[in-house]
């Protein structure tokens, strides 16, 4: 690099007229008009017009080549720009080799597979970059709210020795001669952490070996997890509602440019979100001619119908115990009903959670009842003899939340390098 970059493009304005600046970026467009050339150069913050007049334009300057431009800020007649930079020197840093696998400006549409195969280049498309800038704002917003509510951020292991939730959806791997698994959730660890830290959260990747080919399932997804001592499921439901509303507010406040690029009009969801019980849903479905008994799971086709009558955000509460994992607590007034919930966006499940069993003997009985091997929960169960407080929590898929914010039905759009049964690279 011959020059030292002085400004991001959005830090330059006509108030710097006559001043020398150095920018670094990628050639987006290139037009020659007689002895003059116009370049547009983009960095992560914006697009600048460069006028090349008194110096020679480097030969073979291809689109997407990385350059640094030293020049002087001046006024412009161009409609789309508030200033231009008259180039004094151009330093070519790395040439982009053509033909490029996709059109990074998005003038020519590429299918999602080609785009994902060239993801780094895909990010030069402003619509795609906007999605990941919004994702960063969402993460910052979540952390801010968790910390304000006095939660402590934790990091739990992703390589584990036995299944955390039971079930068969685990990736296994060889671990120094032993069998290990990739964690499908931080469930057991986050529960244990309520002993020492009381209120915890984690935002991390987890792994599900499900052969699902849908717009909402990935083999590796980002989970936002919360667990809190001395709270019931209604308390953590309220925290989840506050958190989601704050995310919308922060995205609206901080991502106007990105939302405009995406042509996305986002509104703060109305509160309180509806709280609808499983039994209510069963009777709604029966009015639509679907006859389900208490204890039947809601299949995709049922959830689609539910989503038609409840298109926005709502909590689906009080699922039958028989449909819930071993750690979920029953209601005192009816032990067949659990203190559990899902957060739905129409038919899409964004989060699930509930009050947990904290009494070791009840928990052991539930593990056996569900046909799980108590031996594989030995380490976990020991902690329940050390003063386990009553606690509740939930897990929410960040990627699914992002699809709601962006307005897409494919989770692959909001994950940089999605992993699914067909996709392991790049
Ligand atoms: P659950 O299995 O329902 O609950 O997962 C919680 C949330 O994580 C997201 N999610 C996924 N997102 C993308 N691809 C997947 N394959 C995938 N699987 C799950 C969903 C889902 O609602 N331990 C409990 C949570 C708890 O009770 O605290 C759990 O993992 O948005």
CSV table of C-alpha atoms and ligand atoms in Angstrom, one decimal:
chain,number,residue,atom,x,y,z
A,1,UNK,CA,0.0,0.0,0.0
A,2,UNK,CA,1.5,3.3,-1.1
A,3,UNK,CA,-1.0,5.4,0.8
A,4,UNK,CA,-2.5,5.4,4.3
A,5,UNK,CA,-6.3,5.5,4.2
A,6,UNK,CA,-7.6,8.8,5.7
A,7,UNK,CA,-11.4,8.3,5.6
A,8,UNK,CA,-14.2,5.9,5.3
A,9,UNK,CA,-16.4,7.1,2.4
A,10,UNK,CA,-19.2,8.2,4.6
A,11,UNK,CA,-16.8,10.4,6.6
A,12,UNK,CA,-16.2,12.6,3.5
A,13,UNK,CA,-18.6,15.4,2.7
A,14,UNK,CA,-18.5,18.6,0.7
A,15,UNK,CA,-17.3,20.4,3.8
A,16,UNK,CA,-13.9,18.8,3.0
A,17,UNK,CA,-13.8,20.6,-0.4
A,18,UNK,CA,-10.3,21.3,-1.5
A,19,UNK,CA,-8.8,18.9,1.1
A,20,UNK,CA,-6.7,15.9,0.1
A,21,UNK,CA,-8.2,12.5,1.2
A,22,UNK,CA,-7.2,8.8,0.7
A,23,UNK,CA,-9.9,6.2,0.4
A,24,UNK,CA,-9.8,2.5,-0.1
A,25,UNK,CA,-12.4,0.4,-1.8
A,26,UNK,CA,-13.6,-1.7,-4.7
A,27,UNK,CA,-14.3,-0.4,-8.2
A,28,UNK,CA,-18.0,-0.7,-8.7
A,29,UNK,CA,-18.4,1.0,-12.0
A,30,UNK,CA,-16.2,2.5,-14.6
A,31,UNK,CA,-17.1,4.9,-17.4
A,32,UNK,CA,-14.7,6.5,-20.0
A,33,UNK,CA,-15.8,9.8,-21.5
A,34,UNK,CA,-13.0,11.0,-23.9
A,35,UNK,CA,-10.0,11.9,-21.9
A,36,UNK,CA,-11.9,11.7,-18.6
A,37,UNK,CA,-13.0,8.6,-16.7
A,38,UNK,CA,-15.5,8.3,-13.9
A,39,UNK,CA,-15.1,5.5,-11.3
A,40,UNK,CA,-17.4,4.7,-8.5
A,41,UNK,CA,-15.6,3.1,-5.6
A,42,UNK,CA,-17.4,1.4,-2.7
A,43,UNK,CA,-16.3,0.7,0.8
A,44,UNK,CA,-18.4,-0.8,3.6
A,45,UNK,CA,-19.8,2.7,4.4
A,46,UNK,CA,-20.8,4.0,1.0
A,47,UNK,CA,-20.0,4.8,-2.6
A,48,UNK,CA,-17.8,7.7,-3.9
A,49,UNK,CA,-17.4,9.1,-7.4
A,50,UNK,CA,-13.8,9.5,-8.6
A,51,UNK,CA,-13.0,11.7,-11.5
A,52,UNK,CA,-9.8,10.7,-13.4
A,53,UNK,CA,-8.6,13.5,-15.6
A,54,UNK,CA,-5.0,14.6,-15.4
A,55,UNK,CA,-3.5,11.3,-14.6
A,56,UNK,CA,-3.6,8.1,-16.6
A,57,UNK,CA,-6.2,5.6,-15.8
A,58,UNK,CA,-4.4,2.3,-14.9
A,59,UNK,CA,-4.9,-0.3,-17.6
A,60,UNK,CA,-7.0,-3.4,-17.1
A,61,UNK,CA,-8.8,-1.8,-14.2
A,62,UNK,CA,-11.6,-4.4,-13.7
A,63,UNK,CA,-14.7,-4.0,-11.6
A,64,UNK,CA,-14.3,-5.2,-8.0
A,65,UNK,CA,-10.5,-4.5,-8.1
A,66,UNK,CA,-9.4,-3.1,-4.8
A,67,UNK,CA,-7.8,0.3,-5.1
A,68,UNK,CA,-6.7,3.2,-3.0
A,69,UNK,CA,-7.3,6.6,-4.4
A,70,UNK,CA,-5.6,9.8,-3.2
A,71,UNK,CA,-7.4,12.9,-4.4
A,72,UNK,CA,-9.0,16.2,-3.6
A,73,UNK,CA,-12.6,16.6,-2.7
A,74,UNK,CA,-14.6,18.9,-5.0
A,75,UNK,CA,-18.2,19.7,-5.9
A,76,UNK,CA,-20.1,17.7,-8.5
A,77,UNK,CA,-23.0,18.0,-10.9
A,78,UNK,CA,-23.7,14.3,-10.6
A,79,UNK,CA,-27.2,13.7,-9.4
A,80,UNK,CA,-26.4,10.8,-7.1
A,81,UNK,CA,-23.4,12.3,-5.3
A,82,UNK,CA,-22.9,15.2,-3.0
A,83,UNK,CA,-19.2,15.5,-3.8
A,84,UNK,CA,-16.6,13.8,-6.0
A,85,UNK,CA,-12.9,13.1,-5.6
A,86,UNK,CA,-10.5,14.3,-8.2
A,87,UNK,CA,-7.9,11.6,-8.4
A,88,UNK,CA,-4.2,12.5,-8.0
A,89,UNK,CA,-3.0,8.9,-7.7
A,90,UNK,CA,-4.5,5.5,-7.9
A,91,UNK,CA,-2.9,2.5,-6.3
A,92,UNK,CA,-4.1,-0.9,-7.5
A,93,UNK,CA,-4.0,-3.3,-4.5
A,94,UNK,CA,-5.5,-6.5,-5.9
A,95,UNK,CA,-7.1,-7.1,-9.3
A,96,UNK,CA,-10.4,-8.9,-9.5
A,97,UNK,CA,-10.2,-11.7,-12.0
A,98,UNK,CA,-13.0,-11.8,-14.5
A,99,UNK,CA,-15.4,-13.3,-15.3
A,100,UNK,CA,-16.6,-13.2,-11.7
A,101,UNK,CA,-18.9,-16.1,-10.6
A,102,UNK,CA,-21.8,-13.8,-9.7
A,103,UNK,CA,-22.7,-10.2,-10.4
A,104,UNK,CA,-21.9,-8.6,-7.1
A,105,UNK,CA,-23.9,-5.5,-7.7
A,106,UNK,CA,-27.0,-7.6,-8.2
A,107,UNK,CA,-28.0,-6.2,-11.6
A,108,UNK,CA,-28.0,-9.8,-12.9
A,109,UNK,CA,-29.8,-12.0,-10.4
A,110,UNK,CA,-28.0,-15.1,-9.2
A,111,UNK,CA,-29.6,-18.0,-7.5
A,112,UNK,CA,-29.0,-18.6,-3.8
A,113,UNK,CA,-26.7,-21.6,-4.4
A,114,UNK,CA,-24.3,-19.6,-6.6
A,115,UNK,CA,-24.4,-16.7,-4.2
A,116,UNK,CA,-23.6,-18.9,-1.2
A,117,UNK,CA,-20.8,-20.5,-3.2
A,118,UNK,CA,-19.3,-17.0,-3.6
A,119,UNK,CA,-20.5,-15.6,-0.4
A,120,UNK,CA,-17.6,-13.1,0.1
A,121,UNK,CA,-18.3,-11.6,-3.3
A,122,UNK,CA,-22.1,-11.7,-2.6
A,123,UNK,CA,-21.5,-9.4,0.4
A,124,UNK,CA,-20.4,-6.7,-2.1
A,125,UNK,CA,-24.1,-6.6,-3.0
A,126,UNK,CA,-25.6,-3.8,-0.8
A,127,UNK,CA,-28.8,-5.7,-0.1
A,128,UNK,CA,-26.8,-8.7,1.2
A,129,UNK,CA,-24.4,-6.4,3.2
A,130,UNK,CA,-27.4,-4.7,4.7
A,131,UNK,CA,-28.7,-8.0,6.1
A,132,UNK,CA,-25.5,-8.6,7.9
A,133,UNK,CA,-25.2,-5.1,9.2
A,134,UNK,CA,-28.7,-5.5,10.6
A,135,UNK,CA,-27.7,-8.8,12.1
A,136,UNK,CA,-24.9,-7.1,14.0
A,137,UNK,CA,-27.3,-4.5,15.3
A,138,UNK,CA,-29.6,-7.3,16.5
A,139,UNK,CA,-26.8,-9.0,18.4
A,140,UNK,CA,-25.8,-5.7,20.0
A,141,UNK,CA,-29.3,-5.0,21.0
A,142,UNK,CA,-29.8,-8.4,22.5
A,143,UNK,CA,-26.6,-8.1,24.6
A,144,UNK,CA,-27.5,-4.6,25.7
A,145,UNK,CA,-31.0,-5.7,26.9
A,146,UNK,CA,-29.7,-8.9,28.6
A,147,UNK,CA,-27.1,-6.8,30.5
A,148,UNK,CA,-29.6,-4.1,31.5
A,149,UNK,CA,-31.8,-6.9,32.9
A,150,UNK,CA,-28.7,-8.1,34.9
A,151,UNK,CA,-28.0,-11.3,33.0
A,152,UNK,CA,-24.5,-12.6,32.8
A,153,UNK,CA,-23.1,-13.8,29.5
A,154,UNK,CA,-21.7,-17.4,29.6
A,155,UNK,CA,-20.0,-19.7,27.1
A,156,UNK,CA,-20.7,-23.4,27.4
A,157,UNK,CA,-18.9,-26.3,25.7
A,158,UNK,CA,-19.9,-27.3,22.1
A,159,UNK,CA,-18.1,-30.6,22.3
A,160,UNK,CA,-19.9,-32.8,24.8
A,161,UNK,CA,-19.7,-36.3,26.1
A,162,UNK,CA,-23.4,-37.1,26.2
A,163,UNK,CA,-26.6,-35.9,24.6
A,164,UNK,CA,-27.8,-32.7,26.3
A,165,UNK,CA,-31.5,-33.0,25.4
A,166,UNK,CA,-31.8,-36.6,24.7
A,167,UNK,CA,-33.0,-37.5,21.2
A,168,UNK,CA,-31.2,-38.6,18.1
A,169,UNK,CA,-30.4,-35.3,16.4
A,170,UNK,CA,-26.7,-35.3,17.4
A,171,UNK,CA,-23.6,-35.1,15.2
A,172,UNK,CA,-21.0,-37.4,16.7
A,173,UNK,CA,-17.3,-37.2,16.4
A,174,UNK,CA,-14.2,-39.0,17.5
A,175,UNK,CA,-12.5,-37.4,20.5
A,176,UNK,CA,-9.2,-38.9,21.3
A,177,UNK,CA,-10.5,-42.4,21.1
A,178,UNK,CA,-13.8,-41.6,22.8
A,179,UNK,CA,-17.2,-40.7,21.2
A,180,UNK,CA,-18.2,-37.1,21.5
A,181,UNK,CA,-21.0,-35.0,20.2
A,182,UNK,CA,-21.7,-31.5,19.0
A,183,UNK,CA,-24.0,-29.8,21.5
A,184,UNK,CA,-27.6,-29.3,20.2
A,185,UNK,CA,-28.2,-26.6,22.9
A,186,UNK,CA,-26.7,-25.4,26.1
A,187,UNK,CA,-29.7,-26.7,28.0
A,188,UNK,CA,-28.1,-28.6,30.8
A,189,UNK,CA,-25.2,-26.2,31.3
A,190,UNK,CA,-27.3,-23.1,31.4
A,191,UNK,CA,-29.6,-24.7,34.0
A,192,UNK,CA,-26.6,-25.6,36.2
A,193,UNK,CA,-25.3,-22.1,35.9
A,194,UNK,CA,-28.4,-20.8,37.8
A,195,UNK,CA,-26.7,-22.1,40.9
A,196,UNK,CA,-23.7,-19.8,40.7
A,197,UNK,CA,-24.8,-17.0,38.5
A,198,UNK,CA,-28.6,-17.0,38.8
A,199,UNK,CA,-29.4,-15.2,35.6
A,200,UNK,CA,-27.4,-16.2,32.5
A,201,UNK,CA,-27.5,-15.9,28.7
A,202,UNK,CA,-25.5,-17.3,25.8
A,203,UNK,CA,-25.5,-16.5,22.1
A,204,UNK,CA,-23.7,-19.3,20.2
A,205,UNK,CA,-23.8,-21.9,17.5
A,206,UNK,CA,-25.4,-25.2,18.1
A,207,UNK,CA,-25.8,-28.3,16.0
A,208,UNK,CA,-28.8,-30.4,14.9
A,209,UNK,CA,-28.3,-33.5,12.7
A,210,UNK,CA,-31.8,-33.2,11.2
A,211,UNK,CA,-32.3,-34.1,7.6
A,212,UNK,CA,-34.6,-31.1,7.1
A,213,UNK,CA,-34.8,-29.3,3.8
A,214,UNK,CA,-36.8,-26.2,4.7
A,215,UNK,CA,-36.3,-22.5,4.8
A,216,UNK,CA,-36.1,-22.6,8.6
A,217,UNK,CA,-33.8,-25.5,9.5
A,218,UNK,CA,-30.1,-25.5,9.5
A,219,UNK,CA,-27.6,-28.1,10.8
A,220,UNK,CA,-25.7,-25.3,12.5
A,221,UNK,CA,-27.8,-22.4,13.9
A,222,UNK,CA,-27.2,-19.5,16.3
A,223,UNK,CA,-29.2,-19.9,19.5
A,224,UNK,CA,-30.0,-17.1,22.0
A,225,UNK,CA,-30.4,-18.8,25.3
A,226,UNK,CA,-31.6,-17.5,28.6
A,227,UNK,CA,-31.9,-19.2,32.0
A,228,UNK,CA,-33.0,-17.5,35.3
A,229,UNK,CA,-33.2,-18.6,38.9
A,230,UNK,CA,-36.3,-17.7,40.9
A,231,UNK,CA,-38.4,-17.0,37.8
A,232,UNK,CA,-41.5,-18.8,36.5
A,233,UNK,CA,-42.2,-19.3,32.8
A,234,UNK,CA,-44.5,-16.2,32.8
A,235,UNK,CA,-41.5,-14.1,33.9
A,236,UNK,CA,-39.1,-15.3,31.2
A,237,UNK,CA,-41.9,-14.9,28.6
A,238,UNK,CA,-42.1,-11.2,29.6
A,239,UNK,CA,-38.3,-10.9,29.2
A,240,UNK,CA,-38.5,-12.5,25.8
A,241,UNK,CA,-41.3,-10.1,24.7
A,242,UNK,CA,-39.3,-7.1,26.0
A,243,UNK,CA,-36.2,-8.3,24.2
A,244,UNK,CA,-37.9,-8.8,20.9
A,245,UNK,CA,-39.6,-5.5,21.0
A,246,UNK,CA,-36.3,-3.8,21.9
A,247,UNK,CA,-34.6,-5.5,18.9
A,248,UNK,CA,-37.2,-4.1,16.6
A,249,UNK,CA,-36.8,-0.6,18.1
A,250,UNK,CA,-33.0,-0.7,17.8
A,251,UNK,CA,-33.1,-1.9,14.2
A,252,UNK,CA,-35.6,0.8,13.3
A,253,UNK,CA,-33.5,3.5,15.1
A,254,UNK,CA,-30.1,2.4,13.9
A,255,UNK,CA,-30.6,0.7,10.5
A,256,UNK,CA,-32.6,3.2,8.5
A,257,UNK,CA,-30.1,3.0,5.6
A,258,UNK,CA,-30.1,-0.8,5.5
A,259,UNK,CA,-33.9,-1.0,5.8
A,260,UNK,CA,-34.2,1.4,2.9
A,261,UNK,CA,-31.8,-0.6,0.8
A,262,UNK,CA,-33.9,-3.7,1.5
A,263,UNK,CA,-37.1,-1.7,0.9
A,264,UNK,CA,-38.3,-3.1,4.2
A,265,UNK,CA,-40.8,-1.2,6.4
A,266,UNK,CA,-40.4,-2.4,9.9
A,267,UNK,CA,-42.8,-1.6,12.7
A,268,UNK,CA,-42.5,-2.1,16.4
A,269,UNK,CA,-44.7,-5.1,17.3
A,270,UNK,CA,-47.8,-4.3,19.4
A,271,UNK,CA,-47.6,-5.4,23.0
A,272,UNK,CA,-48.5,-7.5,24.9
A,273,UNK,CA,-48.2,-10.3,22.3
A,274,UNK,CA,-51.2,-12.6,22.4
A,275,UNK,CA,-50.9,-15.5,24.8
A,276,UNK,CA,-52.8,-18.4,23.4
A,277,UNK,CA,-53.0,-21.8,25.0
A,278,UNK,CA,-52.4,-25.1,23.3
A,279,UNK,CA,-56.0,-26.1,24.2
A,280,UNK,CA,-57.3,-22.9,22.5
A,281,UNK,CA,-55.4,-23.7,19.4
A,282,UNK,CA,-56.8,-27.3,19.4
A,283,UNK,CA,-60.4,-25.9,19.6
A,284,UNK,CA,-59.6,-23.3,16.9
A,285,UNK,CA,-58.4,-26.1,14.6
A,286,UNK,CA,-61.4,-28.2,15.3
A,287,UNK,CA,-63.6,-25.3,14.1
A,288,UNK,CA,-61.5,-25.5,10.9
A,289,UNK,CA,-62.3,-29.3,10.6
A,290,UNK,CA,-59.0,-30.6,12.1
A,291,UNK,CA,-59.7,-32.9,14.9
A,292,UNK,CA,-56.8,-33.2,17.3
A,293,UNK,CA,-56.8,-34.7,20.8
A,294,UNK,CA,-55.1,-33.2,23.8
A,295,UNK,CA,-51.6,-34.6,23.5
A,296,UNK,CA,-51.3,-34.6,19.7
A,297,UNK,CA,-48.4,-32.6,18.4
A,298,UNK,CA,-49.0,-29.7,16.0
A,299,UNK,CA,-47.7,-30.6,12.6
A,300,UNK,CA,-46.5,-28.2,9.9
A,301,UNK,CA,-49.9,-28.3,8.2
A,302,UNK,CA,-51.7,-27.4,11.5
A,303,UNK,CA,-49.2,-24.6,12.2
A,304,UNK,CA,-49.8,-23.2,8.7
A,305,UNK,CA,-53.5,-22.9,9.6
A,306,UNK,CA,-52.7,-21.4,13.0
A,307,UNK,CA,-50.5,-18.9,11.3
A,308,UNK,CA,-53.3,-17.8,9.0
A,309,UNK,CA,-55.5,-16.8,12.0
A,310,UNK,CA,-52.5,-15.5,14.0
A,311,UNK,CA,-50.0,-14.0,11.5
A,312,UNK,CA,-47.9,-11.9,14.0
A,313,UNK,CA,-46.0,-12.6,17.1
A,314,UNK,CA,-47.8,-14.6,19.8
A,315,UNK,CA,-47.0,-17.0,22.6
A,316,UNK,CA,-48.4,-20.5,22.4
A,317,UNK,CA,-48.6,-21.7,26.0
A,318,UNK,CA,-49.3,-24.7,28.2
A,319,UNK,CA,-48.4,-27.5,26.0
A,320,UNK,CA,-49.2,-31.1,27.2
A,321,UNK,CA,-46.4,-32.5,29.3
A,322,UNK,CA,-46.2,-35.5,27.0
A,323,UNK,CA,-44.9,-33.3,24.2
A,324,UNK,CA,-42.2,-31.7,26.2
A,325,UNK,CA,-38.6,-32.6,27.1
A,326,UNK,CA,-37.8,-34.2,30.4
A,327,UNK,CA,-36.7,-31.0,32.1
A,328,UNK,CA,-40.0,-29.2,31.7
A,329,UNK,CA,-42.1,-28.5,34.9
A,330,UNK,CA,-45.8,-29.4,35.0
A,331,UNK,CA,-48.5,-27.0,36.2
A,332,UNK,CA,-49.5,-27.4,39.8
A,333,UNK,CA,-53.2,-27.3,39.0
A,334,UNK,CA,-53.0,-29.9,36.2
A,335,UNK,CA,-49.9,-32.1,35.9
A,336,UNK,CA,-50.8,-33.1,32.4
A,337,UNK,CA,-50.2,-29.5,31.3
A,338,UNK,CA,-46.7,-28.1,31.3
A,339,UNK,CA,-45.4,-24.6,32.2
A,340,UNK,CA,-44.0,-24.2,28.7
A,341,UNK,CA,-44.4,-22.0,25.7
A,342,UNK,CA,-43.3,-21.3,22.2
A,343,UNK,CA,-43.0,-17.8,20.7
A,344,UNK,CA,-44.5,-18.0,17.2
A,345,UNK,CA,-44.4,-15.6,14.3
A,346,UNK,CA,-47.4,-16.9,12.5
A,347,UNK,CA,-46.6,-20.5,11.8
A,348,UNK,CA,-42.9,-20.0,12.4
A,349,UNK,CA,-41.6,-21.1,15.8
A,350,UNK,CA,-39.0,-18.5,17.0
A,351,UNK,CA,-38.4,-19.7,20.5
A,352,UNK,CA,-39.4,-22.4,23.0
A,353,UNK,CA,-38.9,-22.5,26.8
A,354,UNK,CA,-40.5,-23.0,30.1
A,355,UNK,CA,-40.2,-23.6,33.8
A,356,UNK,CA,-37.7,-26.4,34.6
A,357,UNK,CA,-37.9,-29.2,37.1
A,358,UNK,CA,-35.5,-28.4,39.9
A,359,UNK,CA,-36.3,-31.3,42.3
A,360,UNK,CA,-33.8,-34.1,41.6
A,361,UNK,CA,-36.1,-37.0,42.3
A,362,UNK,CA,-38.9,-35.7,40.0
A,363,UNK,CA,-36.3,-35.0,37.3
A,364,UNK,CA,-34.8,-38.5,37.6
A,365,UNK,CA,-38.3,-40.0,37.4
A,366,UNK,CA,-39.0,-38.0,34.2
A,367,UNK,CA,-35.8,-39.0,32.6
A,368,UNK,CA,-36.7,-42.7,33.2
A,369,UNK,CA,-40.3,-42.1,32.0
A,370,UNK,CA,-39.0,-40.7,28.7
A,371,UNK,CA,-36.9,-43.8,28.1
A,372,UNK,CA,-33.6,-41.9,28.5
A,373,UNK,CA,-30.6,-43.4,30.2
A,374,UNK,CA,-30.1,-41.8,33.6
A,375,UNK,CA,-26.4,-42.8,33.5
A,376,UNK,CA,-25.8,-40.3,30.7
A,377,UNK,CA,-27.2,-37.5,32.8
A,378,UNK,CA,-25.1,-38.4,35.9
A,379,UNK,CA,-23.0,-35.3,35.8
A,380,UNK,CA,-26.0,-33.1,35.4
A,381,UNK,CA,-28.1,-34.7,38.1
A,382,UNK,CA,-25.3,-34.3,40.6
A,383,UNK,CA,-25.7,-30.5,40.4
A,384,UNK,CA,-29.3,-30.9,41.5
A,385,UNK,CA,-28.1,-32.0,44.9
A,386,UNK,CA,-26.1,-28.8,45.4
A,387,UNK,CA,-28.9,-26.3,45.8
A,388,UNK,CA,-30.7,-26.0,42.5
A,389,UNK,CA,-33.0,-23.0,42.6
A,390,UNK,CA,-36.4,-23.0,40.8
A,391,UNK,CA,-35.6,-21.7,37.3
A,392,UNK,CA,-37.0,-21.0,33.9
A,393,UNK,CA,-35.6,-20.2,30.5
A,394,UNK,CA,-35.9,-20.3,26.8
A,395,UNK,CA,-33.9,-20.7,23.6
A,396,UNK,CA,-34.6,-18.5,20.5
A,397,UNK,CA,-33.1,-19.1,17.0
A,398,UNK,CA,-31.3,-15.9,16.0
A,399,UNK,CA,-31.4,-16.9,12.3
A,400,UNK,CA,-35.2,-17.4,12.4
A,401,UNK,CA,-35.6,-14.0,14.2
A,402,UNK,CA,-33.5,-12.4,11.4
A,403,UNK,CA,-35.8,-13.9,8.7
A,404,UNK,CA,-38.8,-12.1,10.4
A,405,UNK,CA,-36.9,-8.8,10.6
A,406,UNK,CA,-35.6,-9.0,7.0
A,407,UNK,CA,-38.8,-10.5,5.6
A,408,UNK,CA,-37.5,-13.6,3.9
A,409,UNK,CA,-38.7,-17.2,4.2
A,410,UNK,CA,-35.2,-18.7,3.7
A,411,UNK,CA,-32.9,-18.7,6.7
A,412,UNK,CA,-29.9,-19.2,4.3
A,413,UNK,CA,-30.3,-15.5,3.4
A,414,UNK,CA,-29.4,-14.4,6.9
A,415,UNK,CA,-26.5,-16.8,7.7
A,416,UNK,CA,-23.1,-16.2,6.2
A,417,UNK,CA,-22.1,-19.8,5.5
A,418,UNK,CA,-25.2,-21.9,6.1
A,419,UNK,CA,-24.8,-25.6,6.9
A,420,UNK,CA,-27.6,-27.9,5.8
A,421,UNK,CA,-27.7,-31.6,4.8
A,422,UNK,CA,-26.5,-30.6,1.3
A,423,UNK,CA,-24.1,-27.8,2.1
A,424,UNK,CA,-20.8,-28.2,4.0
A,425,UNK,CA,-18.7,-25.7,2.1
A,426,UNK,CA,-17.5,-23.1,1.6
B,1,LIG,P1,-35.7,-25.9,20.6
B,1,LIG,O1,-35.2,-27.2,20.1
B,1,LIG,O2,-37.2,-25.6,20.3
B,1,LIG,O3,-35.5,-25.7,22.1
B,1,LIG,O4,-34.9,-24.8,19.9
B,1,LIG,C1,-35.0,-23.4,20.3
B,1,LIG,C2,-35.1,-22.5,19.1
B,1,LIG,O5,-33.9,-22.7,18.3
B,1,LIG,C3,-34.3,-22.6,16.9
B,1,LIG,N1,-33.9,-23.8,16.2
B,1,LIG,C4,-33.4,-23.8,14.9
B,1,LIG,N2,-33.1,-22.9,14.1
B,1,LIG,C5,-32.6,-23.2,12.9
B,1,LIG,N3,-32.4,-24.5,12.5
B,1,LIG,C6,-32.6,-25.5,13.4
B,1,LIG,N4,-32.3,-26.8,13.0
B,1,LIG,C7,-33.1,-25.2,14.7
B,1,LIG,N5,-33.5,-25.9,15.7
B,1,LIG,C8,-33.9,-25.0,16.7
B,1,LIG,C9,-35.7,-22.3,16.8
B,1,LIG,C10,-36.2,-22.9,18.1
B,1,LIG,O6,-37.5,-22.3,18.5
B,1,LIG,N6,-33.3,-26.2,25.0
B,1,LIG,C11,-34.5,-25.8,24.3
B,1,LIG,C12,-34.8,-24.3,24.6
B,1,LIG,C13,-35.1,-24.1,26.1
B,1,LIG,O7,-36.1,-24.7,26.6
B,1,LIG,O8,-34.4,-23.3,26.7
B,1,LIG,C14,-34.3,-26.0,22.8
B,1,LIG,O9,-33.3,-26.2,22.3
B,1,LIG,O10,-36.0,-20.9,16.7
